[in-house]
Coordinates of C-alpha atoms in Angstrom, one line a residue:
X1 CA 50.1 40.4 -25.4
X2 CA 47.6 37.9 -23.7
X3 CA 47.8 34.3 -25.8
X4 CA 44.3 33.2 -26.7
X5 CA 44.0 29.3 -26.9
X6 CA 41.4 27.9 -29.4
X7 CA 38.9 25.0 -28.2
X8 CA 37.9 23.4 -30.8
X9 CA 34.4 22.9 -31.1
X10 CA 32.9 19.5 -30.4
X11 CA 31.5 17.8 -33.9
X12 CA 30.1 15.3 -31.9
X13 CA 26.1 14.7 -32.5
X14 CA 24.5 16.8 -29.6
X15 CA 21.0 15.8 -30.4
X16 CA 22.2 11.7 -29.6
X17 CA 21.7 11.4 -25.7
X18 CA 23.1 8.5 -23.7
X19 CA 20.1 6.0 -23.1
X20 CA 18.9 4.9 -20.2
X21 CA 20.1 2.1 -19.1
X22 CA 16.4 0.2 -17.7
X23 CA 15.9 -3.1 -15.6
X24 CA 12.6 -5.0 -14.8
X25 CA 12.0 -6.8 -11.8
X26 CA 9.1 -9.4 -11.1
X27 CA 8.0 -11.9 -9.0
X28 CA 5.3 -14.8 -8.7
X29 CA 4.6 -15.6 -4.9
X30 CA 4.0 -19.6 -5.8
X31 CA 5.5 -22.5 -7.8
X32 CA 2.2 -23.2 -9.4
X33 CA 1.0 -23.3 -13.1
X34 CA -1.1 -20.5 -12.7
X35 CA 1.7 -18.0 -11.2
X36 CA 4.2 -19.3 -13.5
X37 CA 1.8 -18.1 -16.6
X38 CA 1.6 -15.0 -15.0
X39 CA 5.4 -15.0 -14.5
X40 CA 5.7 -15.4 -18.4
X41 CA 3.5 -12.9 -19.1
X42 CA 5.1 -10.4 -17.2
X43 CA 8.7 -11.1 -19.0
X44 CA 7.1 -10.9 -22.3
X45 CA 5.0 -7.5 -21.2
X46 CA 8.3 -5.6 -19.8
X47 CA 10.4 -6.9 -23.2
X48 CA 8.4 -5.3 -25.4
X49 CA 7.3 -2.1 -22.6
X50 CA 11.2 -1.7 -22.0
X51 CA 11.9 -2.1 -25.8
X52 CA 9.0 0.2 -27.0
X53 CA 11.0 3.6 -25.3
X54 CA 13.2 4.5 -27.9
X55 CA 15.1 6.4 -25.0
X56 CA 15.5 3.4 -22.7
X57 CA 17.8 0.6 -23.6
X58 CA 17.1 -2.9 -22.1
X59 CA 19.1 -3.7 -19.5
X60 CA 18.0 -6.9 -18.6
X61 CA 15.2 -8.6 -16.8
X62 CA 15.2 -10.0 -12.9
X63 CA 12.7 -12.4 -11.9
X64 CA 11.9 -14.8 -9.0
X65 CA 9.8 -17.1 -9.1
X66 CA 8.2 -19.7 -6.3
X67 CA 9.7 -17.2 -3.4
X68 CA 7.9 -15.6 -0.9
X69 CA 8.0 -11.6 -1.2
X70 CA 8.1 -10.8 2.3
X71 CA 11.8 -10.8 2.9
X72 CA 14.4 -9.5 1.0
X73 CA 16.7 -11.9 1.5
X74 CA 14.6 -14.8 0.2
X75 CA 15.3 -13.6 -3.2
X76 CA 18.0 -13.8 -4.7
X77 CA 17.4 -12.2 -8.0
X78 CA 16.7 -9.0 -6.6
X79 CA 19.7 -9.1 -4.6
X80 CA 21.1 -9.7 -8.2
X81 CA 19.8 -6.7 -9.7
X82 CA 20.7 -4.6 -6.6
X83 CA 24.8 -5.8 -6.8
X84 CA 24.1 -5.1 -10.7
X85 CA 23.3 -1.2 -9.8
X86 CA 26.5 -1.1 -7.4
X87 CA 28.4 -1.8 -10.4
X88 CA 26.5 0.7 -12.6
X89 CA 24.8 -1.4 -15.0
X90 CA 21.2 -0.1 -13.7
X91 CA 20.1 3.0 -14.4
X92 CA 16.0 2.9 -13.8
X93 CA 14.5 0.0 -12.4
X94 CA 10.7 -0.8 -13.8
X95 CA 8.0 -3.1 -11.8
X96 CA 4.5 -3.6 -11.7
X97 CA 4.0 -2.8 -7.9
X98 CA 5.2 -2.3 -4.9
X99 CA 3.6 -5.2 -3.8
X100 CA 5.3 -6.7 -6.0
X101 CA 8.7 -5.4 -5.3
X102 CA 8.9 -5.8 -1.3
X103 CA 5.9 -6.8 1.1
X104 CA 7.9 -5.3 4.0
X105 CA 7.7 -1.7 4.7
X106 CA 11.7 -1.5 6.2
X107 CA 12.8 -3.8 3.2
X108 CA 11.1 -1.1 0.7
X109 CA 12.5 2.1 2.2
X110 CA 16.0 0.2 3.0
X111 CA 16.2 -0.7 -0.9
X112 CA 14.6 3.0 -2.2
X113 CA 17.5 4.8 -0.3
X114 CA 19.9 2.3 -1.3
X115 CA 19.0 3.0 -5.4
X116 CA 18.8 6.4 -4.5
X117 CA 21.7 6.8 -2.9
X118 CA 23.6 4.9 -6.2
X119 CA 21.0 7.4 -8.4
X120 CA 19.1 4.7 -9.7
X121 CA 15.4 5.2 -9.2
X122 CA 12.2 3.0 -9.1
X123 CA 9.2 3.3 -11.4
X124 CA 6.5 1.1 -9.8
X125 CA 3.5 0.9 -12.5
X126 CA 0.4 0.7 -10.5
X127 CA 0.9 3.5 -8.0
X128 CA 2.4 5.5 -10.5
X129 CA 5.5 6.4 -8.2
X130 CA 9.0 7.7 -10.0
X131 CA 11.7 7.6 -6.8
X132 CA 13.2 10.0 -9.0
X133 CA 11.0 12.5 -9.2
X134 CA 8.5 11.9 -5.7
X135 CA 7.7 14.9 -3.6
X136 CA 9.0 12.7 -0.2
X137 CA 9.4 9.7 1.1
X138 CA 5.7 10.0 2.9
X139 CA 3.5 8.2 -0.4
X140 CA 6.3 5.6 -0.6
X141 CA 6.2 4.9 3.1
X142 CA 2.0 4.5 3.2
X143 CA 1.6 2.9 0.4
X144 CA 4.6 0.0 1.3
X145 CA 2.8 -0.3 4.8
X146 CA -0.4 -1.0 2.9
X147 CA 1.2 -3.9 0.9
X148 CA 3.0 -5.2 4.3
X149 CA -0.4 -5.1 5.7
X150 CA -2.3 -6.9 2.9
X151 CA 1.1 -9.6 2.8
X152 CA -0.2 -10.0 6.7
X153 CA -3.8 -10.5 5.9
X154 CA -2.8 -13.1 2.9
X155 CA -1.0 -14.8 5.1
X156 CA -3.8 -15.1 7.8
X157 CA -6.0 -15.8 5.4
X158 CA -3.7 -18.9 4.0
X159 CA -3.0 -19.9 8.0
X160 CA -6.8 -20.0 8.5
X161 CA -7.1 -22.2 5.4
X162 CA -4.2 -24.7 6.4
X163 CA -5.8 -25.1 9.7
X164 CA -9.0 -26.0 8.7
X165 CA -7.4 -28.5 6.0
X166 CA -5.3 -29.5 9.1
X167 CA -8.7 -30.0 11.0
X168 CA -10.9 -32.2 8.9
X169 CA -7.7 -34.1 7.6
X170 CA -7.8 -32.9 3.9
X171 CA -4.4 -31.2 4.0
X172 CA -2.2 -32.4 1.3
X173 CA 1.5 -33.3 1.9
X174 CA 3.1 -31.5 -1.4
X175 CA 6.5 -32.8 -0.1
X176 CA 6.7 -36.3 1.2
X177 CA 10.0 -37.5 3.2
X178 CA 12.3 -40.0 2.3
X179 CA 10.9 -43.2 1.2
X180 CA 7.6 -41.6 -0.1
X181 CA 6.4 -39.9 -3.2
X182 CA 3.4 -37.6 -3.9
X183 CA 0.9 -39.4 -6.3
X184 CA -2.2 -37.4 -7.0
X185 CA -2.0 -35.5 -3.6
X186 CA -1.1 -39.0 -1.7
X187 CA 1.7 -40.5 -0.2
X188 CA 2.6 -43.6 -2.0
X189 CA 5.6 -45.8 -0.5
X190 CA 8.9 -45.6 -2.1
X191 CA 10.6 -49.1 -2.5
X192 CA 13.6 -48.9 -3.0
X193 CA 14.3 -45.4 -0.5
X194 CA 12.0 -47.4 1.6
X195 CA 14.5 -50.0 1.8
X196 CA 17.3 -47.9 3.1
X197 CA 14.8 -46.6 6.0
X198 CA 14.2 -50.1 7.6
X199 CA 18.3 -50.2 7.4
X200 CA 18.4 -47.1 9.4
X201 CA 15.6 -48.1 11.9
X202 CA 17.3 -51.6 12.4
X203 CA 21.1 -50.6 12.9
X204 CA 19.4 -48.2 15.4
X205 CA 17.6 -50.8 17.1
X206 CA 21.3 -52.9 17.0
X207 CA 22.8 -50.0 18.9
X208 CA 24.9 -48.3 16.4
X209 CA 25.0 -44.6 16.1
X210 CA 23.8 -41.9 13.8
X211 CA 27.2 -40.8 12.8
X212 CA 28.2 -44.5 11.6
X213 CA 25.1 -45.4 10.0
X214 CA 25.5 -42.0 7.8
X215 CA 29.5 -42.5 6.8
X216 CA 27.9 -46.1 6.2
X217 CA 25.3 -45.1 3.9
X218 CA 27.9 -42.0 2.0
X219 CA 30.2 -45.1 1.5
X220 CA 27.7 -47.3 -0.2
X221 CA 27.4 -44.3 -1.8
X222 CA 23.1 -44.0 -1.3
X223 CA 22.0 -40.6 -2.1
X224 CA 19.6 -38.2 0.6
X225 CA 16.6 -37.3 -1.2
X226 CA 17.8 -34.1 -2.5
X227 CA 20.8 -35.7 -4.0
X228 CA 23.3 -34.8 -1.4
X229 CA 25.2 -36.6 1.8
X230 CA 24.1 -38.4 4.6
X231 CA 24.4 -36.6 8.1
X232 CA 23.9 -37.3 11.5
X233 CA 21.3 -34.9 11.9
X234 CA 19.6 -36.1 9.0
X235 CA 19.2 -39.5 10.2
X236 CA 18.2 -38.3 13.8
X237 CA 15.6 -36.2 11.7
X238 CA 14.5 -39.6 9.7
X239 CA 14.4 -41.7 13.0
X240 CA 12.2 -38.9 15.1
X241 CA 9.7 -38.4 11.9
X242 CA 6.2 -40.2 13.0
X243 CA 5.1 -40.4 9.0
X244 CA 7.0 -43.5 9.0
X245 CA 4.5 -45.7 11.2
X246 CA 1.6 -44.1 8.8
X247 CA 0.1 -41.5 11.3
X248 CA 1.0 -38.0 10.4
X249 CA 0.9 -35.0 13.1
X250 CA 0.3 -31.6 11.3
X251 CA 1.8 -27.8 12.6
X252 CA 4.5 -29.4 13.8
X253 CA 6.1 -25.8 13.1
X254 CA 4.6 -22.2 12.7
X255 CA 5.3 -19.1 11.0
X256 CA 5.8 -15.5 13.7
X257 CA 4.1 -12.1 12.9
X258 CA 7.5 -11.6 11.4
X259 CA 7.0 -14.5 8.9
X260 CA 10.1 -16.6 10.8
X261 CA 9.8 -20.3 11.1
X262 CA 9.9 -21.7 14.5
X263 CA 9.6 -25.4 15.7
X264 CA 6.1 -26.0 17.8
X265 CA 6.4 -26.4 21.5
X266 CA 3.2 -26.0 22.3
X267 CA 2.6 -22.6 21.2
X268 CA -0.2 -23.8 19.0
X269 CA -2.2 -26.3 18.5
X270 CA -1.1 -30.0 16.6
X271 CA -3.4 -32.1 15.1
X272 CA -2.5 -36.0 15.0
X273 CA -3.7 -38.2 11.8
X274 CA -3.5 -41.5 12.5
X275 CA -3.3 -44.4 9.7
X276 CA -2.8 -41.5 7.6
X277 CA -0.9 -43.3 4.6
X278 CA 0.8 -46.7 4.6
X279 CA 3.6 -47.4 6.8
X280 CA 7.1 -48.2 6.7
X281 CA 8.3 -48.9 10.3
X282 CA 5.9 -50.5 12.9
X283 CA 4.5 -48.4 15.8
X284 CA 7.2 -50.6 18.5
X285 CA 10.2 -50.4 16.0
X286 CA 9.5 -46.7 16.1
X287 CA 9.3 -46.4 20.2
X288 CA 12.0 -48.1 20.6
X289 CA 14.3 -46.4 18.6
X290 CA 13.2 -42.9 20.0
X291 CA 13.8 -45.2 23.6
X292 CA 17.5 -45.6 22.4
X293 CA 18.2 -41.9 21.4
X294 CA 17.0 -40.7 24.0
X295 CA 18.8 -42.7 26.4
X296 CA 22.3 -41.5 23.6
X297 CA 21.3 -38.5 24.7
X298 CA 20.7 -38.4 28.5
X299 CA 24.6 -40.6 28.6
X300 CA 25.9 -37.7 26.6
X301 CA 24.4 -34.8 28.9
X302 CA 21.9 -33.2 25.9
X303 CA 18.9 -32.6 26.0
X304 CA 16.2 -31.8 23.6
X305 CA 14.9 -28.0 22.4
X306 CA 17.7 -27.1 24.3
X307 CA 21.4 -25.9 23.8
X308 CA 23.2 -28.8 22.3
X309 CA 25.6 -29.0 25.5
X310 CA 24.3 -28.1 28.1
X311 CA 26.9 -27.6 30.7
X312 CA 28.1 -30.5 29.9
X313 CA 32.0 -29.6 30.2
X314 CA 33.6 -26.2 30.9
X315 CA 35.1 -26.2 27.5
X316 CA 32.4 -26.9 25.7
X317 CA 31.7 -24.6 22.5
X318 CA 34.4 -21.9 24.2
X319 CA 37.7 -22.7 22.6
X320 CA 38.5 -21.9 18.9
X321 CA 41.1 -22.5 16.8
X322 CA 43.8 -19.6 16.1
X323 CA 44.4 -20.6 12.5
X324 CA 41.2 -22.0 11.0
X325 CA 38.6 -20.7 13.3
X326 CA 36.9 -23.8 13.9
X327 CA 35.4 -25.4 17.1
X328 CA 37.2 -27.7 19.2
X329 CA 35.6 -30.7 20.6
X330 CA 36.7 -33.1 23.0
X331 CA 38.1 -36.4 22.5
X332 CA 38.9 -39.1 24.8
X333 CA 42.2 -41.1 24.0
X334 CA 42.1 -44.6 24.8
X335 CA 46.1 -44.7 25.6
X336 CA 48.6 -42.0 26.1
X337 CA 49.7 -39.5 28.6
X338 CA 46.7 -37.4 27.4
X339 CA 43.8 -39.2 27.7
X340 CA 41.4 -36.2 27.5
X341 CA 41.9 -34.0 24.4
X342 CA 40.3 -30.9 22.7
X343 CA 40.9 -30.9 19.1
X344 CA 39.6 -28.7 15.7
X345 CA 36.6 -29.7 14.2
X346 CA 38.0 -29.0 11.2
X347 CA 41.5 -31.0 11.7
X348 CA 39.3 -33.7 12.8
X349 CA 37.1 -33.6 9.3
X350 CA 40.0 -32.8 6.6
X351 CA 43.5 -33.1 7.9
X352 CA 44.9 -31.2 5.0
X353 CA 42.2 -27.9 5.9
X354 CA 43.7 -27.5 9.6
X355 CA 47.1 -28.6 10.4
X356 CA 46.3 -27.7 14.2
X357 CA 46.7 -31.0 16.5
X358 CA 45.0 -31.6 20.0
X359 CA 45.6 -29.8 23.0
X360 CA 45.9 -31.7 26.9
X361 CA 42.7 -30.5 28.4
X362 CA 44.8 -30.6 31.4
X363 CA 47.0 -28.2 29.4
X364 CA 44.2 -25.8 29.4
X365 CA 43.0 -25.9 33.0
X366 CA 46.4 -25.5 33.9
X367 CA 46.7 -22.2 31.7
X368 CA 43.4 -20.7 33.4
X369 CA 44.7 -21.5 37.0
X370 CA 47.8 -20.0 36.0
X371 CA 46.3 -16.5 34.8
X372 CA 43.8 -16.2 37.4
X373 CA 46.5 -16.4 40.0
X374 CA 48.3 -13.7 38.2
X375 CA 45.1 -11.9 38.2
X376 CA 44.7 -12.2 41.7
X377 CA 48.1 -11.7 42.5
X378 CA 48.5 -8.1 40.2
X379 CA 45.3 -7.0 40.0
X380 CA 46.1 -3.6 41.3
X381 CA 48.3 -2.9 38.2
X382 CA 45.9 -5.1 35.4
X383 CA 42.6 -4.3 36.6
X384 CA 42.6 -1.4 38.5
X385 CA 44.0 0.9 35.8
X386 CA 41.5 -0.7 33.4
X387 CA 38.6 0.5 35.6
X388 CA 39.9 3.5 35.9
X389 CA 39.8 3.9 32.1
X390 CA 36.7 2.3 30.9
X391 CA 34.7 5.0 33.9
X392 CA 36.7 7.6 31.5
X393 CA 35.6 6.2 28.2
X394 CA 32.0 6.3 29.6
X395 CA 31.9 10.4 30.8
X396 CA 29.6 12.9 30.0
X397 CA 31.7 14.1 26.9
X398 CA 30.2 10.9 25.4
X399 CA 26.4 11.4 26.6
X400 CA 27.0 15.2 25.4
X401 CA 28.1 14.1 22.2
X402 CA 24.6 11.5 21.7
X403 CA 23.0 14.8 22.8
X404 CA 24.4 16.7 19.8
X405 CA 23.7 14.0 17.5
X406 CA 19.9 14.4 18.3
X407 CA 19.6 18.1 18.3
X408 CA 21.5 17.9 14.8
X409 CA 19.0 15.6 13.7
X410 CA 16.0 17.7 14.9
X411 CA 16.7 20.4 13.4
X412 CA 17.4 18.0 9.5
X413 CA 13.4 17.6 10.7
X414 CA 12.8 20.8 10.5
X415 CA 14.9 22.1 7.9
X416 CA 12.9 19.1 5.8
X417 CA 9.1 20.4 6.7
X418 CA 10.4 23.7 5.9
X419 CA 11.4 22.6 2.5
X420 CA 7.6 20.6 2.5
X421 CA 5.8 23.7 3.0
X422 CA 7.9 25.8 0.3
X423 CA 7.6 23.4 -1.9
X424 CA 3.5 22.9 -1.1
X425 CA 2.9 27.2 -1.7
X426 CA 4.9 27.1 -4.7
X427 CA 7.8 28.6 -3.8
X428 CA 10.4 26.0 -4.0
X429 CA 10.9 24.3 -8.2
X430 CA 11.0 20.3 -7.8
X431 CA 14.0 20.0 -8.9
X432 CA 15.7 22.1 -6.2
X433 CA 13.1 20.2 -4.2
X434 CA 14.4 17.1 -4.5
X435 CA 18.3 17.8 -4.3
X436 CA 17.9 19.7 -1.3
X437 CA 16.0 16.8 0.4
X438 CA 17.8 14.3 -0.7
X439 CA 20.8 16.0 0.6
X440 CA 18.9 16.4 4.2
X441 CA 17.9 12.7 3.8
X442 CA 21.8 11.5 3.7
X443 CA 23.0 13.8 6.1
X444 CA 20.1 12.2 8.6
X445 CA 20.9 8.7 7.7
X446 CA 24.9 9.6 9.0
X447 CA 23.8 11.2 11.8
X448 CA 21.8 8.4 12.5
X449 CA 24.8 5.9 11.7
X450 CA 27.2 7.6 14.2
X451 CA 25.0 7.8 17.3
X452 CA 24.1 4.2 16.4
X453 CA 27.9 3.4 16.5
X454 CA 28.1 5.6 19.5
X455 CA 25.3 4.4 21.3
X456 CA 26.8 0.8 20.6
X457 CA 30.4 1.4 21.7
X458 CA 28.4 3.2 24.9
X459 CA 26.7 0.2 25.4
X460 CA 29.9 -2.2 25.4
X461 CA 31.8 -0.3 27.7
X462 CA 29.1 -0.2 30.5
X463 CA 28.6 -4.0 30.2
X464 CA 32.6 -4.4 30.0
X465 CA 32.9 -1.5 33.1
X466 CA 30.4 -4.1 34.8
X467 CA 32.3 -7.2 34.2
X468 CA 35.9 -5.5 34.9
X469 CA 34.6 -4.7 38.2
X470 CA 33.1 -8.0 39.0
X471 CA 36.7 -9.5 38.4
X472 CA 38.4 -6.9 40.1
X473 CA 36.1 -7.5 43.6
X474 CA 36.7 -11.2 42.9
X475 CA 40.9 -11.0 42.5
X476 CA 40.7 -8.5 45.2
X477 CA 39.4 -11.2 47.8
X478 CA 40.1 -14.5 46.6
X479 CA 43.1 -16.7 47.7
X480 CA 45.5 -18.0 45.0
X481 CA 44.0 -21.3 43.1
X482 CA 45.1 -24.5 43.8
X483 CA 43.2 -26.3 40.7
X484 CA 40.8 -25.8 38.0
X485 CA 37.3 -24.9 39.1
X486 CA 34.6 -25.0 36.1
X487 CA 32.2 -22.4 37.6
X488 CA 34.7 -20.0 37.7
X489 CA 35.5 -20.2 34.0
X490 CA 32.2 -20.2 33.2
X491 CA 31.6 -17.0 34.8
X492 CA 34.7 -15.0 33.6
X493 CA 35.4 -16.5 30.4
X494 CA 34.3 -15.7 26.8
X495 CA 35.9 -18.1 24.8
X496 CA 39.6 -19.7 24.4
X497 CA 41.5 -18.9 21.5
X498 CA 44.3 -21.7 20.5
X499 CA 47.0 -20.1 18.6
X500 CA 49.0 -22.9 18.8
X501 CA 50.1 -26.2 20.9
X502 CA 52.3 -24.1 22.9
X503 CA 50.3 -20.7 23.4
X504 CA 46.6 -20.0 24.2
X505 CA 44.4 -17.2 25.2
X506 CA 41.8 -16.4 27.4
X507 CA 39.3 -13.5 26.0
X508 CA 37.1 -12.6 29.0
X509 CA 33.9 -11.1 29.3
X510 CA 35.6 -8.0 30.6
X511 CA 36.9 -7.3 26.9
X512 CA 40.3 -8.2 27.3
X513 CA 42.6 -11.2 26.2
X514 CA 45.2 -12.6 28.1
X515 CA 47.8 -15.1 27.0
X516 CA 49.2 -18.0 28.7
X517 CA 51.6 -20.8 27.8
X518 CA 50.6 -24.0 27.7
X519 CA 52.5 -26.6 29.4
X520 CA 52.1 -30.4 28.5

């Protein structure tokens, strides 16, 4: 006889369904009155919107305020709200636009697929778009490049405004520097920060460097203006800044097409303002202190918009440390056997951080001499064979296997305007719609991942396949070494990893590391 099991039934209310779980997300472009009312009246508006749904349950609300929309990464609340989803505390996410919620067509799309993907969707209020429940990506995708575009033409719009304040020389400074405050739209001299910048000019102009003045200034224990400590580079910032002789030059930097920040070299114009405010430092104090860094700089090799070292030694920026991954930087000893020494960065700051000492520069000229020679000496049976397999890493099987990748992701094109049209005549229910779509969608995006990743590794073989047989043509003619020679270091070498006083290595541009001892 068959035994029959009995499941009970489930007592459990049927008619109470889990609630969803719903976030809101807003954002004011500006820090002023105005947009901060607006910012309040959009918390209170999704409280009681979110609230009012007796199948939603409040799940919290994300707002930034002050922050430019036009990049993602600007905005840390919505970056927030997105790690809150990952851990599944988001189920719907409501916001007034999508404006509102990314000014960047790329940003948009990136963020729908990434809710999508962790089945949390979008409701944007004013174009009446569920992710959920949308027909394709196509609306979402016009409608994001429409708010891009208007972001673009705001921002002209703001850049024309700012230039024509910059032009008749009504441009406000909201955010003074050191030693000056904003009264009423004017910069009014701070006396006592004002003190501390006629210390800085004047142990300039008595020769002492940036780097003393600022441990000078952390011991006395003088705070920045933001409330932190005193670098270097801020005081070479304070010392180069032409507000404090009273004249003011405006643009000094501009914002890309792309909205990134660069430093004005002349790619547009400048407009000088002078007796702009009342001054600190007089107009020769201020010459001759940029006199004296700029001498600093021409004794130390650097040179300005440029690399910070440029060529100035071999070494320079190349050699890292094995256990911290700091920099080294080069230090001259004024007694010893070892007069010229690389050392960690980090050592150098906090002893207790990086236990790693200095290393003989001479130690590490030696070291290179030592495995070029062996380079030169066995490069039949190092280099050859590594030729021989970076050509086999590169075949056809690799280029057949991009081609696949795109004829795979043709045909997820196709399948996709097939599923368009059925679902256009009628033929095809939403629902089925969109899981069929969405499973096309994913299945594109991998394909696209792996020949990315494909394409990439493709990529660093042919540069490495270059470089090995650079080296190899090189070892195959040159004569053994007799000392260090800095061009040749430069050329070959990546960077110099230090894994400890007695062992380094040499990661070449080739791809490959090679250890050496190091003998002191």
């Amino acid at each position: 006889m068959k035994k029959v099991t009995k499941i009970a039934q489930n007592k459990t209310n049927l008619t109470e369904q889990t609630k969803l779980r719903v976030a809101a997300y807003c954002r004011v472009s500006t820090d002023s009155d105005e947009q901060l009312e607006s910012l309040d009246a959009q918390i209170k508006h999704y409280e009681s919107y979110v609230n009012a749904n007796p199948e939603w349950e409040f799940a919290g609300l994300y707002y930034d305020e002050g922050i430019s929309g036009t990049k993602k990464e600007k905005r840390p609340e919505l970056l927030r709200m997105i790690a809150d989803c990952e851990d599944r505390k988001i189920d719907l996410i409501v916001t007034k636009s999508i404006s509102r919620f990314a000014r960047n067509t790329t940003d948009c799309l990136e963020l729908v697929r990434k809710l999508l993907d962790l089945d949390v969707f979008i409701f944007f209020e004013k174009e009446n778009i569920n992710t959920g429940s949308m027909e394709s990506e196509l609306m979402l995708s016009i409608l994001s490049g429409l708010a891009e575009s208007e972001s673009v033409s705001i921002s002209e719009n703001n850049k024309w405004s700012i230039k024509r304040r910059f032009q008749n020389g009504t441009y406000k400074i909201s955010y003074p520097p050191y030693g000056y405050d904003n009264v009423d739209g004017e910069m009014v001299i701070n006396k006592s920060q004002a003190k501390i910048v006629r210390f800085i000019f004047a142990e300039i102009l008595s020769g002492k460097g940036t780097h003393k003045i600022a441990n000078e200034l952390n011991r006395r224990k003088v705070p920045t203006k933001k409330g932190g400590r005193w670098t270097s580079t801020t005081i070479r910032g304070m010392v180069s800044n032409e507000k404090y002789t009273g004249d003011v030059i405006f643009q000094k930097t501009y914002t890309d097409e792309y909205f990134n920040r660069h430093n004005n070299n002349g790619e547009k114009d400048q407009y000088l303002i002078r007796n702009h405010h009342e001054p600190i430092i007089s107009h020769e104090d201020f010459e001759t202190a940029q006199d004296i860094i700029d001498q600093r700089a021409k004794e130390k090799g650097l040179e300005k918009q440029n690399t910070k070292y440029q060529n100035r030694y071999s070494f320079s920026g190349k050699i890292t440390c094995g256990q911290c991954g700091g920099t080294f930087k080069r230090r001259s000893h004024s007694s010893g056997r070892h007069r010229i020494a690389w050392c960690c960065s980090t050592h150098i700051a906090n002893i207790k951080k990086c236990s790693m000492k200095y290393v003989p520069e001479s130690a590490i000229e030696y070291a290179f001499v030592t495995m070029m020679n062996k380079l030169i000496f066995g490069h039949a049976v190092v280099l050859k064979p590594l030729l021989v397999s970076l050509r086999g890493m590169s075949s056809d099987e690799t280029l057949e296997n991009i081609r696949a990748l795109d004829k795979k992701l043709e045909e997820n094109t196709e399948q996709r305007n097939v599923l368009v049209g059925l679902m256009t005549k009628g033929y095809l229910e939403p629902a089925v719609y969109n899981k069929s779509n969405n499973e096309l969608l994913q299945e594109a995006e991998r394909l696209r991942r792996q020949k990315e990743s494909i394409t990439r590794f493709l990529n660093n073989d042919f540069q490495n396949l270059s470089e090995v047989s650079a080296l190899l043509q090189y070892a195959t003619k040159a004569s053994m070494l007799t000392g260090f020679d800095g061009e040749l270091f430069k050329r070959y070498v990546e960077k110099v990893l230090v894994y400890s006083r007695e062992e380094i290595g040499f990661e070449l541009k080739c791809g490959i590391t090679l250890k050496e001892r190091l003998v002191r």
